Short mmCIF file of C-alpha atoms and ligand atoms in Angstrom, two decimals:
data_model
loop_
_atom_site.label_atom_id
_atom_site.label_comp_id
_atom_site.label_asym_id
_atom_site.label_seq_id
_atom_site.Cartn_x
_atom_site.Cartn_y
_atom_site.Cartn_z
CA UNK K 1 144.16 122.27 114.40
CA UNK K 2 144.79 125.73 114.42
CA UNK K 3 142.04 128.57 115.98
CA UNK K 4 140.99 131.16 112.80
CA UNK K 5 140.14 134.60 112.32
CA UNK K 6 140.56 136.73 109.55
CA UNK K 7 142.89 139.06 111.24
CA UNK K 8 145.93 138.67 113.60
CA UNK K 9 147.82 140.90 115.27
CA UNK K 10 151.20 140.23 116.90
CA UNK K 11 151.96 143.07 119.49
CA UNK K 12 149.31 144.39 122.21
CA UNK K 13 150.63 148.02 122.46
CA UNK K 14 149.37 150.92 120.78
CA UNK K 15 150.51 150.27 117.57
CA UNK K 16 149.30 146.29 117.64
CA UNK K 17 145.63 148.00 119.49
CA UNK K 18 145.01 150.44 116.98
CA UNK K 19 145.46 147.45 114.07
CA UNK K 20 142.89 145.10 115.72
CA UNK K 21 140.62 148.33 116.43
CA UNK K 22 140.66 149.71 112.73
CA UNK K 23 140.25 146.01 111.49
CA UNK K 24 137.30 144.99 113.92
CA UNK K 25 136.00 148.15 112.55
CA UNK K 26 135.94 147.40 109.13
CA UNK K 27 134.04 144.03 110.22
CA UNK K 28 137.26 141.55 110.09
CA UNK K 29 136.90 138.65 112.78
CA UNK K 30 140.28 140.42 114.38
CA UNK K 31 142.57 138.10 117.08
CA UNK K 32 145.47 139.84 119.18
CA UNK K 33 148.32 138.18 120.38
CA UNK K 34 150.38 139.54 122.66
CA UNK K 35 153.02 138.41 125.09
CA UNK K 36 153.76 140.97 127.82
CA UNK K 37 153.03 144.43 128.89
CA UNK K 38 153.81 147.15 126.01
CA UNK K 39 156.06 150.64 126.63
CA UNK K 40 152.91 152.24 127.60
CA UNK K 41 153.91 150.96 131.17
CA UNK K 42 157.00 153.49 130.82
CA UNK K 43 156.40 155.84 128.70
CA UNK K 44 154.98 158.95 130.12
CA UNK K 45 151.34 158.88 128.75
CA UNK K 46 151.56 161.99 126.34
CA UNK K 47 150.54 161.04 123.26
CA UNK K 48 153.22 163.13 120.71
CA UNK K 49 152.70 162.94 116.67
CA UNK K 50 155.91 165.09 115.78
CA UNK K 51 157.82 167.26 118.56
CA UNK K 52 161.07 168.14 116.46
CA UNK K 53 161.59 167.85 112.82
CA UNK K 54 164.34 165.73 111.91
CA UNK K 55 166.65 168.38 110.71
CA UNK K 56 164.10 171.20 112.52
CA UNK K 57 165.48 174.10 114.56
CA UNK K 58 163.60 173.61 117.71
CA UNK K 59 159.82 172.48 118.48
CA UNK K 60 157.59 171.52 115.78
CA UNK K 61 154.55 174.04 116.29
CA UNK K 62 152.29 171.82 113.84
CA UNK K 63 153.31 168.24 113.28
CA UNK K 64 151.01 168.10 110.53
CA UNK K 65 153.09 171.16 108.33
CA UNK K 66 156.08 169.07 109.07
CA UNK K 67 155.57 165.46 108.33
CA UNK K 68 154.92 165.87 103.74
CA UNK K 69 158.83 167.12 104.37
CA UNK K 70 159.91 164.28 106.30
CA UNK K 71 162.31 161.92 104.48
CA UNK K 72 160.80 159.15 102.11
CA UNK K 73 161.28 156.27 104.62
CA UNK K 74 159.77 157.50 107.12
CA UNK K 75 156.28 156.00 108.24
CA UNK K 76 154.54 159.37 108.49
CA UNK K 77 155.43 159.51 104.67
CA UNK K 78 153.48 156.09 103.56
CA UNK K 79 150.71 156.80 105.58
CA UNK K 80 150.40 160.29 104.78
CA UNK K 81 148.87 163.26 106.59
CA UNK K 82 145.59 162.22 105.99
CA UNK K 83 146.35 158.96 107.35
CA UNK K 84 147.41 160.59 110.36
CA UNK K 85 144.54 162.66 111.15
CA UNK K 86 142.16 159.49 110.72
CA UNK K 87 144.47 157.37 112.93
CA UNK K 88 144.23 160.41 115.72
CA UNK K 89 140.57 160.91 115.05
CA UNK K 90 140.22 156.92 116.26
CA UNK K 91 142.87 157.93 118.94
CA UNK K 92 140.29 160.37 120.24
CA UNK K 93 137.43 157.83 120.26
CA UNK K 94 138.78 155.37 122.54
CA UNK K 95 139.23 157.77 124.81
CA UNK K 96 137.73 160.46 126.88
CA UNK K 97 140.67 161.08 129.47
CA UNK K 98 142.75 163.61 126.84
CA UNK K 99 142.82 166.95 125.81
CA UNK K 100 144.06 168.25 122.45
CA UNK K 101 142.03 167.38 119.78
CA UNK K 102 140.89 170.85 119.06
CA UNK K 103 143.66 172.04 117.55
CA UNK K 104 146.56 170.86 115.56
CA UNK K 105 149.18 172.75 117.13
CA UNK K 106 151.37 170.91 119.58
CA UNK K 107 150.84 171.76 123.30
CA UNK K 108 153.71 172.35 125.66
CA UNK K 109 153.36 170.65 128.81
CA UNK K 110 155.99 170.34 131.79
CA UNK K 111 157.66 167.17 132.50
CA UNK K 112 159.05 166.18 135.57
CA UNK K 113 162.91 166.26 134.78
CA UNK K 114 161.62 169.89 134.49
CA UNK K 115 161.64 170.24 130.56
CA UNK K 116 158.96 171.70 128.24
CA UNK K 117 157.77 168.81 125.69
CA UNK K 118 155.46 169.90 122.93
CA UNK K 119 153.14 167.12 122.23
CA UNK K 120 150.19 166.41 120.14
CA UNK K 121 147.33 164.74 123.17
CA UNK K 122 147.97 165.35 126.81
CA UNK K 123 145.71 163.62 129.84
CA UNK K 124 143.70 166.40 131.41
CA UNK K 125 144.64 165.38 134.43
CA UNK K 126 148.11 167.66 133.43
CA UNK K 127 146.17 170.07 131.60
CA UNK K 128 145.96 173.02 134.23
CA UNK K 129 149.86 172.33 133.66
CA UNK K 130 150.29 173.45 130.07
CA UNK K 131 153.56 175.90 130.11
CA UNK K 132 151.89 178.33 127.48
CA UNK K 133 149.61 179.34 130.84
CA UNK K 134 151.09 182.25 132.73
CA UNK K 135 149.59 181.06 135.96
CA UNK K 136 152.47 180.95 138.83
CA UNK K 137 152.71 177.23 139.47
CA UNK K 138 154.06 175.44 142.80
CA UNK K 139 154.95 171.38 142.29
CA UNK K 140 154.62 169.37 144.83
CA UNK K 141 157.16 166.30 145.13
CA UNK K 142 157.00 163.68 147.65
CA UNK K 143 160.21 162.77 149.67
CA UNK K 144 159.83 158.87 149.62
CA UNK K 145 159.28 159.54 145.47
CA UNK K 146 162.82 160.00 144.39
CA UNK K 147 162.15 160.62 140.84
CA UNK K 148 160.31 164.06 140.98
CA UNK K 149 162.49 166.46 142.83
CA UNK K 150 159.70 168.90 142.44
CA UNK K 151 162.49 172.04 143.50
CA UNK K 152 165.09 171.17 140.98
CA UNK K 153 162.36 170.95 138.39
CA UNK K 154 160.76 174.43 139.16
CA UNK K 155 164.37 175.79 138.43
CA UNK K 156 164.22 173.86 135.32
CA UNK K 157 161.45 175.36 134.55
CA UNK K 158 162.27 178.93 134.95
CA UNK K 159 165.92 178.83 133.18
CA UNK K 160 163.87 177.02 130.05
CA UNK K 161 162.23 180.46 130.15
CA UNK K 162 158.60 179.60 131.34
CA UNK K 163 156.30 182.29 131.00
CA UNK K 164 155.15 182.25 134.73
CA UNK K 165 157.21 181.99 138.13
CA UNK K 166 157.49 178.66 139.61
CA UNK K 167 158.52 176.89 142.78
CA UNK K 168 158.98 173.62 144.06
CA UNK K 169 158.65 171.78 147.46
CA UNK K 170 159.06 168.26 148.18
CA UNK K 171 156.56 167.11 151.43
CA UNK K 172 156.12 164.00 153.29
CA UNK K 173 153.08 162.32 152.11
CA UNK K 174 150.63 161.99 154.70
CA UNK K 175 150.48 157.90 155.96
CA UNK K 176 154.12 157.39 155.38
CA UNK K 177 154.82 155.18 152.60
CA UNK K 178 157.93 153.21 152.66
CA UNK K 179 160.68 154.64 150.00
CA UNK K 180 160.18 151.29 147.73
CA UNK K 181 156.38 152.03 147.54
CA UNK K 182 154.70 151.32 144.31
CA UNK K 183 153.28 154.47 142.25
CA UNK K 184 149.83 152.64 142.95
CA UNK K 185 150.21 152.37 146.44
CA UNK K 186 149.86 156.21 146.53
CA UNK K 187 147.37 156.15 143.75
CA UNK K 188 145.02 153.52 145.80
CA UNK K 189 145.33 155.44 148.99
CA UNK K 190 144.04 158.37 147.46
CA UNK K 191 141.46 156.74 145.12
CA UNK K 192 139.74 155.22 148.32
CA UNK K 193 140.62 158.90 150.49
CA UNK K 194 141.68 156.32 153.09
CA UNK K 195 142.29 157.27 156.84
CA UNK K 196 146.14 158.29 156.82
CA UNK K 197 148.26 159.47 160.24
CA UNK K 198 149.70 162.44 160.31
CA UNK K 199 152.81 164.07 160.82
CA UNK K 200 151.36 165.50 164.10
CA UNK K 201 149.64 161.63 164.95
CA UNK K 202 146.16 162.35 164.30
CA UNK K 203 143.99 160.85 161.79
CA UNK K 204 142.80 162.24 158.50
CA UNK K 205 141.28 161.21 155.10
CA UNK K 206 143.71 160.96 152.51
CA UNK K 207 143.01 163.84 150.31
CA UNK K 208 142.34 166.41 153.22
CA UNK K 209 145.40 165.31 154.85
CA UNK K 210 147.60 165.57 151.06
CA UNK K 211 146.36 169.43 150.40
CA UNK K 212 147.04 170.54 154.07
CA UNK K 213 150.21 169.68 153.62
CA UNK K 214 150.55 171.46 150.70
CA UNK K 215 148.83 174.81 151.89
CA UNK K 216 151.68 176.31 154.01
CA UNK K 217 153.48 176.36 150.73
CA UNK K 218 151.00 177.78 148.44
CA UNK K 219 152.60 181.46 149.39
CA UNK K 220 150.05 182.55 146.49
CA UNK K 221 150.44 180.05 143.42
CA UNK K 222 147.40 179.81 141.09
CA UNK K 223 148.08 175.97 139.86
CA UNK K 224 149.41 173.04 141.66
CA UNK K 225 151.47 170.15 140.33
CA UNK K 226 151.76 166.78 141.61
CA UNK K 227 153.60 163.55 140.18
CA UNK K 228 151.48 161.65 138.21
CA UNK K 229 150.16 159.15 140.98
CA UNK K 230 147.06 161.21 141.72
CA UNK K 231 144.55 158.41 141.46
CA UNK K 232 144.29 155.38 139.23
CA UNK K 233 140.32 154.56 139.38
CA UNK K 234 138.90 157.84 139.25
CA UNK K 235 142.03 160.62 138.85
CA UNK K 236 139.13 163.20 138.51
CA UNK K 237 137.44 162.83 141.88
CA UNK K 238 140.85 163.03 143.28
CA UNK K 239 141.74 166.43 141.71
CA UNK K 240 138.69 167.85 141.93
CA UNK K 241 138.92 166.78 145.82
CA UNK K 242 142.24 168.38 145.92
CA UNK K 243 141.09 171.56 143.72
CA UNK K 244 138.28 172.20 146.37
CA UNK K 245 140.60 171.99 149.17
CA UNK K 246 143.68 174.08 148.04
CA UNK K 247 141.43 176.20 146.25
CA UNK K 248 143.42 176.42 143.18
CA UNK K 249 143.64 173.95 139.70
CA UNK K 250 145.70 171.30 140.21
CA UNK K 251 147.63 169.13 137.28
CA UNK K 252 149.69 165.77 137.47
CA UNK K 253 153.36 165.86 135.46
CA UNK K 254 153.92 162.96 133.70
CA UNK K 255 156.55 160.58 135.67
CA UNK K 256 158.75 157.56 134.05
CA UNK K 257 158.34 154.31 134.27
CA UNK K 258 155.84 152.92 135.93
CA UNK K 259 153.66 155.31 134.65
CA UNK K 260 149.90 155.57 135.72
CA UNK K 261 148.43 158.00 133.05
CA UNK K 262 150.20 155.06 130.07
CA UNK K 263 148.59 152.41 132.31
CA UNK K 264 145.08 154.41 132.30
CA UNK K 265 145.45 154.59 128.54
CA UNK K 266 145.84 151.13 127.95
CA UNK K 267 142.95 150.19 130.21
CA UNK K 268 140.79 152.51 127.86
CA UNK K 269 142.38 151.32 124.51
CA UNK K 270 141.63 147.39 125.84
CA UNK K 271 138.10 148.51 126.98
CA UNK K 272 137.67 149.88 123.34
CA UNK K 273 139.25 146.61 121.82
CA UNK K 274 136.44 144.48 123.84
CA UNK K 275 133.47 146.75 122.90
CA UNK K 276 135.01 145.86 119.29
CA UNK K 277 134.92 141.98 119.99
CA UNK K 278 138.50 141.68 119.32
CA UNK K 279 140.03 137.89 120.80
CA UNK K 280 142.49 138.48 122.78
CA UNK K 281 145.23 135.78 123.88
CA UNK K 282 147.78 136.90 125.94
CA UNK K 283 150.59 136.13 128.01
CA UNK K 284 152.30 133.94 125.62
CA UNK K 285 154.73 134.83 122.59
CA UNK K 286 154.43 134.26 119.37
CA UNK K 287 157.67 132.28 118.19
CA UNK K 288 157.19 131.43 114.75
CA UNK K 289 154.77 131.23 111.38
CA UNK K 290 153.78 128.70 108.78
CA UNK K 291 153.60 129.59 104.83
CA UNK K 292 155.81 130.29 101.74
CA UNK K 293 155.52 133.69 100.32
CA UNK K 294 152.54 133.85 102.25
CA UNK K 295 151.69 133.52 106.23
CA UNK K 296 149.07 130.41 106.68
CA UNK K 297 149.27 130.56 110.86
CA UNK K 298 151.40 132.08 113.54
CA UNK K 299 152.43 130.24 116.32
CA UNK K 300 152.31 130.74 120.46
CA UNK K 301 154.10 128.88 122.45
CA UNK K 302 152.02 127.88 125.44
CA UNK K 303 153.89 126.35 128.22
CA UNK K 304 156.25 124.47 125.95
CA UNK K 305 153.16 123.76 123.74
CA UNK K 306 152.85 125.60 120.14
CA UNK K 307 149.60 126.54 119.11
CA UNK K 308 149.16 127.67 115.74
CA UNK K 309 146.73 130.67 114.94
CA UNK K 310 145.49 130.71 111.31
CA UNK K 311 144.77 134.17 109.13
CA UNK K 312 144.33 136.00 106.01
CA UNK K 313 146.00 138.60 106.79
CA UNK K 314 148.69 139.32 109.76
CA UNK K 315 149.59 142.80 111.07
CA UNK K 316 153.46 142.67 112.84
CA UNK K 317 153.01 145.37 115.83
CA UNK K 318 156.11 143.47 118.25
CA UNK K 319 157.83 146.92 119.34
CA UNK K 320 161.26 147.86 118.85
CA UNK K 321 164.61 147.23 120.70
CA UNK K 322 162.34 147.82 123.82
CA UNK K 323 159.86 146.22 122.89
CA UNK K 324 161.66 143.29 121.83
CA UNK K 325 160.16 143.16 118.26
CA UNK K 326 163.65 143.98 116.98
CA UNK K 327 166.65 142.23 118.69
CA UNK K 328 170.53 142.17 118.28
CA UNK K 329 173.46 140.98 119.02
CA UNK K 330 177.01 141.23 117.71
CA UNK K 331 176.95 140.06 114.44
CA UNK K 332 173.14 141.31 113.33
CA UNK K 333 169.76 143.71 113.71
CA UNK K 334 167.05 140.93 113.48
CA UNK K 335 163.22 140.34 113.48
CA UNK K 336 162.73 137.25 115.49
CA UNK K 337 159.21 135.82 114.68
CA UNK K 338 159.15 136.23 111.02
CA UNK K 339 163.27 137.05 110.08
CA UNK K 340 162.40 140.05 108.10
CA UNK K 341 164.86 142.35 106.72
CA UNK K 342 166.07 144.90 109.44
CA UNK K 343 168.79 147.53 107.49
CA UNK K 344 171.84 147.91 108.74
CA UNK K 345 175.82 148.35 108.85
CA UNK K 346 177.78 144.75 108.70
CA UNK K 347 180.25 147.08 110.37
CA UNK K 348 178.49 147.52 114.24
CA UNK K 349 180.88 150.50 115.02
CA UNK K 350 178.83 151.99 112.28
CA UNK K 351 175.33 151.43 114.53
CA UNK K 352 176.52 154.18 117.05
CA UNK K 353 177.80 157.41 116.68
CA UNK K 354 180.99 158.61 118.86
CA UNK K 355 179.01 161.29 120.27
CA UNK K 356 176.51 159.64 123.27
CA UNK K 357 173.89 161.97 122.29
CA UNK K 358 175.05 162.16 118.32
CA UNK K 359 172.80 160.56 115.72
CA UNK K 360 173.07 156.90 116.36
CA UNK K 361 171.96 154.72 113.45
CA UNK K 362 170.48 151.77 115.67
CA UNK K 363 167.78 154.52 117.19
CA UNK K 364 166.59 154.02 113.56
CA UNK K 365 166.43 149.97 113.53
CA UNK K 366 163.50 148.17 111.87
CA UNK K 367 161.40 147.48 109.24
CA UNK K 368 160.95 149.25 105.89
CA UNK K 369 158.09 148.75 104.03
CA UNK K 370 156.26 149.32 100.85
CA UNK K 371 153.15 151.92 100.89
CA UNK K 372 151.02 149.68 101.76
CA UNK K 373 153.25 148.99 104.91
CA UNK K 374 154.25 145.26 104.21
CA UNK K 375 157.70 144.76 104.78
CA UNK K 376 160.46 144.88 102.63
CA UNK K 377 163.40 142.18 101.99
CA UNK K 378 166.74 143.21 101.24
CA UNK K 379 166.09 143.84 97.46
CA UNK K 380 162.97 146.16 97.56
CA UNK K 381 160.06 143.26 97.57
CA UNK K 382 157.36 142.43 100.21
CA UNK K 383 158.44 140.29 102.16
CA UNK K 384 154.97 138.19 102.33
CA UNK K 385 151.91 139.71 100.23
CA UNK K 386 149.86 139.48 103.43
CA UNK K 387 151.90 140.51 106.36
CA UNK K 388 151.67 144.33 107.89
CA UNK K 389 154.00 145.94 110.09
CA UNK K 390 153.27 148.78 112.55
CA UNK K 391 154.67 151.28 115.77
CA UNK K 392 158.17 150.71 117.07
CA UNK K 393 159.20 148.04 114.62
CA UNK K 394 159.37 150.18 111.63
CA UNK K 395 162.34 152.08 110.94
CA UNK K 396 163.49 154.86 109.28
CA UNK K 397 162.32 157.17 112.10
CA UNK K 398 163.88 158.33 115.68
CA UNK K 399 161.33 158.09 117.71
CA UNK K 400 163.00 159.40 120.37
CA UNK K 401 164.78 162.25 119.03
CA UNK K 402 161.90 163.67 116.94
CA UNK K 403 159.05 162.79 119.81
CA UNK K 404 156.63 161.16 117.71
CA UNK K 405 156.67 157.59 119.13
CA UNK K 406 153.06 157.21 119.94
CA UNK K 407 152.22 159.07 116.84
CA UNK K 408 153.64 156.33 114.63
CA UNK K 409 152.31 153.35 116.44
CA UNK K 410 148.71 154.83 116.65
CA UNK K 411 149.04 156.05 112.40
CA UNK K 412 150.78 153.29 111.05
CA UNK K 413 148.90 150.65 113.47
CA UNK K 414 145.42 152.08 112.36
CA UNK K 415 146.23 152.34 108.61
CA UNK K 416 147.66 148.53 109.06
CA UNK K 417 144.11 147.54 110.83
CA UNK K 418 142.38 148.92 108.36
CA UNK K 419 144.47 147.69 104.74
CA UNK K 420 144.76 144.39 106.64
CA UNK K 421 140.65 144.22 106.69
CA UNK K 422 140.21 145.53 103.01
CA UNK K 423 142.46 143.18 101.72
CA UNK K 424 139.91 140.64 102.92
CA UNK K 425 137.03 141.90 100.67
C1 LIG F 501 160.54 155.08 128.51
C2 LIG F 501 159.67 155.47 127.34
C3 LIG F 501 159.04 156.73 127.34
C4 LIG F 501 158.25 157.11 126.26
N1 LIG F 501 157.63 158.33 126.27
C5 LIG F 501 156.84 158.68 125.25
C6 LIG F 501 156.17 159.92 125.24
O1 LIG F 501 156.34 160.74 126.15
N2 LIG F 501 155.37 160.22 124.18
C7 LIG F 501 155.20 159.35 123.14
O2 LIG F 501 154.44 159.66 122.22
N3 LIG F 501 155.81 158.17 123.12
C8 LIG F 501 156.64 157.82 124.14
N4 LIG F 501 157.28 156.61 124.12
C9 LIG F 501 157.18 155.78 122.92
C10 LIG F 501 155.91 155.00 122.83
O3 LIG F 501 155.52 154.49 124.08
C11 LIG F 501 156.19 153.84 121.89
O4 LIG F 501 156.78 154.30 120.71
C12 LIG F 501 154.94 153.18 121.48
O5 LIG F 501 154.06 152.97 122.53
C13 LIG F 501 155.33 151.85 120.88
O6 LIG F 501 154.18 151.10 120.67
P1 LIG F 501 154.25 149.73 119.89
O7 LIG F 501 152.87 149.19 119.95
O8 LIG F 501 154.87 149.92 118.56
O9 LIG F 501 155.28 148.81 120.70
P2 LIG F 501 155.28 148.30 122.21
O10 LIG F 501 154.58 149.22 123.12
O11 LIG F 501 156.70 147.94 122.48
O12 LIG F 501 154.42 146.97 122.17
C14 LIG F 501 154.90 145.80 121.59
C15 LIG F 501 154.00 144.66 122.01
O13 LIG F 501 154.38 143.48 121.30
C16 LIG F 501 154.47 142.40 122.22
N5 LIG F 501 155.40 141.41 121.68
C17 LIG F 501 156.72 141.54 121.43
N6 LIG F 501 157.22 140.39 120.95
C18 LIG F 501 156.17 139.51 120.89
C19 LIG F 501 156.02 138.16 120.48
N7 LIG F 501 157.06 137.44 120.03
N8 LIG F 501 154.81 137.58 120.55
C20 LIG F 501 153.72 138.29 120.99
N9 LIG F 501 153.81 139.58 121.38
C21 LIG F 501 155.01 140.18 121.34
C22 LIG F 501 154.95 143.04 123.50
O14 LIG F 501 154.72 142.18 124.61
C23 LIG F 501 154.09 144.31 123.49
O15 LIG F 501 152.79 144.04 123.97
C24 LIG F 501 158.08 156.22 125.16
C25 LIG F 501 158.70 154.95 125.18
C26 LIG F 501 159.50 154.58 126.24
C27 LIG F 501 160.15 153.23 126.21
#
C-alpha cells in the first residue's frame, strides 16, 4: 500500500526545500524525498539571483532590471520578477544568518580564489568582507588548508582593482591539525575554544591562541579574513571572540567544497521544513513512478525494496548533471526517474564548444517547461498535468556562467511549492 500526502517532492536541496516549504505553507500535507546530500555541501554558501547577464558586459548591478530581458526559456522568465522577490522574501524567512535583503543591488564580496563575485544574499559571517568597503584587509590562510592561499588571493584582489590595500599571510593554526583535516575539525575546535599547544609548547584556548597568531601580522589592517571554517555551532561567538581579541572586524571568505556556511544553510532551511511539518524520507532514491498522463505514486527503493509514495501533485527538484537529476551518456541527455524530455543535439560534438571556457550547450541541459513549470515533451505539451520541475534540472539557463544558481532553485522551487498546493484546491 503506498504512504499519501498531497504533495511530494523529489530532491532535498534548495530548490526541492523551497517546494515543500511554499506547499506546507499553503496547508498541503507536503512529503520530501530525497536521496543524498544536495550541492549546498559544495557550493560556496552565497546565495546569487543574477551575477552576469547572459549577453551582459560585466556584473549585473540589479538582477531584478536584468531578468524581464532574459531569453524566453529561461526560468527567471516563467516565474517572473515578482515571483522572484516572493521566492527571496521566503529565502529571508528561513533564515537569520544572511545579509542583503535591504537592497536589491548585488553585493560584491571576495572569494577565496581571490575574485570579486557580486551576489544577491551573503552570510554575515563574510560581511565585514564586502569589496565595496575601503577598509585595508589582511586574510589569514592556514598552511595545512591548501585551498586558501590567503597571499596569492590578496594579489588577486588588488590587480581586480579593489578599492582598499590588501595582504595575505598563511599561519600555522594553533593545535596542529594534520594536512587531511576536515573543515569541521577546525570549525569544532574553535566552536568549543578548546585547549590547543602552541608553537612555543604552551597551552592556550583556541580562539586566544588563533588571533595571537594573527597579531604580528596585522601591521595596521582594519578587517580580517579567514577561510570559511570559523565555527559551525555558533560562527558568531567565534568572531565576535576573535573581533575582541584582534581588535578589528573579522569576515570568513567563502571556501569550495566542503563548505560550512552551505552546510549552515541547509541546517536552517531543514529546521524551517520541520517547523512546517514537512515528512521527510531520506537516504533512499526515488527510481521510478506509477500513472498514465498523470503521476499516481513515486517509488523509493529501500534496500532492494520499492516503496511507492502516493500524491496529487509531484514537484521534480533532482539537481542537474551534479546533482544527478539529469544524466548522460554517449548516445543521450536524460531524466532518469520520470524520462522527461531533456533538449539536445543527436550530434554530442554539438554539446561542447571547442573553446574550454566557450559557451558549451550541455551547461544548459534540462527541463523546459510550460508557465506553470510542468515539463515539456518533445512537441511543446506537459509532460504529466500534475508534475512540477524546479532548481538545477531546468534548462535553458547557465547557471554557472550567469551566477544565479541558487536564485533559480529558491524562485522556481517556491513558485513550484506553491502552484503544486493550489492545484489541490
Ligand atoms: C561547486 C558548486 C559551487 C556553487 N556555488 C554557488 C554560489 O556561489 N552561488 C550560488 O548561488 N549557487 C552556487 N552553486 C549552485 C547551487 O548550489 C545550485 O544551483 C543549487 O543549490 C541547486 O539546487 P537544486 O535543489 O536544484 O539541486 P541539488 O542541490 O543538486 O539537489 C538535488 C537533490 O535531489 C536529490 N536527488 C537526486 N536524484 C534523486 C532521486 N532519484 N531520488 C531522490 N532524490 C534525488 C539529491 O540527492 C539532492 O538532495 C554552486 C554549485 C556547485 C556544484
Amino acid at each position: 500500500m503506498a504512504i499519501e500526502s498531497e504533495v511530494v517532492v523529489v530532491g532535498g536541496g534548495l530548490a526541492g526545500g523551497f517546494a515543500a516549504l511554499a506547499a506546507a505553507r499553503e496547508g498541503a500535507d507536503t512529503r520530501l524525498l530525497s536521496y543524498k546530500q544536495s550541492t549546498l555541501a559544495q557550493a560556496s554558501g552565497l546565495v546569487d539571483v543574477l551575477g552576469y547577464a547572459p549577453d551582459g558586459d560585466g556584473a549585473a548591478a540589479d538582477p531584478f532590471e536584468v531578468i524581464p530581458a532574459l531569453p524566453d526559456e529561461h526560468p527567471y522568465r516563467t516565474v517572473g520578477v515578482g515571483g522572484v522577490r516572493e521566492a527571496m522574501a521566503a529565502f529571508d524567512e528561513v533564515t537569520d544568518r544572511y545579509r542583503g535583503a535591504h537592497t536589491d543591488r548585488n553585493a560584491l564580496l571576495p572569494t577565496h580564489g581571490g575574485t570579486v563575485k557580486p551576489t544577491a544574499r551573503y552570510p554575515a559571517s563574510t560581511a565585514a568582507g564586502v569589496a565595496s568597503d575601503e577598509r585595508d584587509a589582511l586574510l589569514v590562510g592556514f598552511e595545512a588548508l591548501v585551498d586558501f592561499d590567503a597571499p596569492h588571493a590578496a594579489t588577486h584582489l588588488e590587480n581586480a582593482g579593489v578599492p582598499f590595500e590588501v595582504a595575505g599571510a598563511t599561519i600555522a593554526f594553533p593545535g596542529g591539525l594534520a594536512a587531511d583535516a576536515k573543515v569541521t575539525r577546525y570549525a569544532k575546535l574553535l566552536d568549543e575554544d578548546a585547549p590547543v599547544e602552541t608553537a612555543t609548547g604552551a597551552t592556550r584556548r583556541a580562539r586566544n591562541a588563533l588571533a595571537s597568531a594573527v597579531e604580528p601580522h596585522l601591521d595596521g589592517a582594519e578587517r580580517v579574513g579567514f577561510p570559511a571554517v570559523l565555527g559551525d555551532d555558533d560562527p558568531a561567538a567565534v568572531r565576535e571572540s576573535l573581533e575582541t581579541e584582534l581588535g578589528v572586524p573579522v569576515f570568513e571568505v567563502p571556501m569550495g567544497p566542503p563548505s560550512l556556511p552551505g552546510l549552515r544553510l541547509e541546517d536552517d532551511l531543514y529546521a524551517a521544513l520541520d517547523a512546517a511539518g514537512v515528512s521527510m524520507e531520506t537516504g533512499n532514491p526515488v527510481v521510478g513512478y506509477d500513472g498514465e498522463g498523470g503521476i499516481e505514486s513515486v517509488s523509493i527503493d529501500r534496500n532492494g525494496a520499492r516503496i511507492p509514495f502516493a500524491a496529487d501533485q509531484f514537484v521534480l527538484a533532482t539537481g542537474g548533471l551534479v546533482g544527478k537529476g539529469i544524466g548522460s551518456d554517449r548516445e543521450r541527455v536524460e531524466e532518469p526517474i520520470f524520462d522527461c524530455h531533456v533538449p539536445h543535439a543527436a550530434d554530442r560534438y554539438e554539446w561542447f564548444d571547442t573553446d574550454a571556457f566557450g559557451d558549451h550547450a550541455f551547461a544548459r541541459f534540462g527541463l523546459l517547461t510550460d508557465g506553470d513549470l510542468r515539463p515539456l515533451d518533445a512537441d511543446g505539451t506537459a509532460e504529466f498535468e500534475n508534475l512540477r520541475a524546479a532548481g538545477s534540472v531546468l534548462g535553458g539557463y547557465d547557471f554557472a556562467a550567469e551566477k544565479s544558481g541558487s536564485g533559480v532553485s529558491i524562485a522556481t522551487g517556491h513558485a513550484a511549492g506553491a502552484a503544486a498546493a493550489e492545484a489541490l484546491r
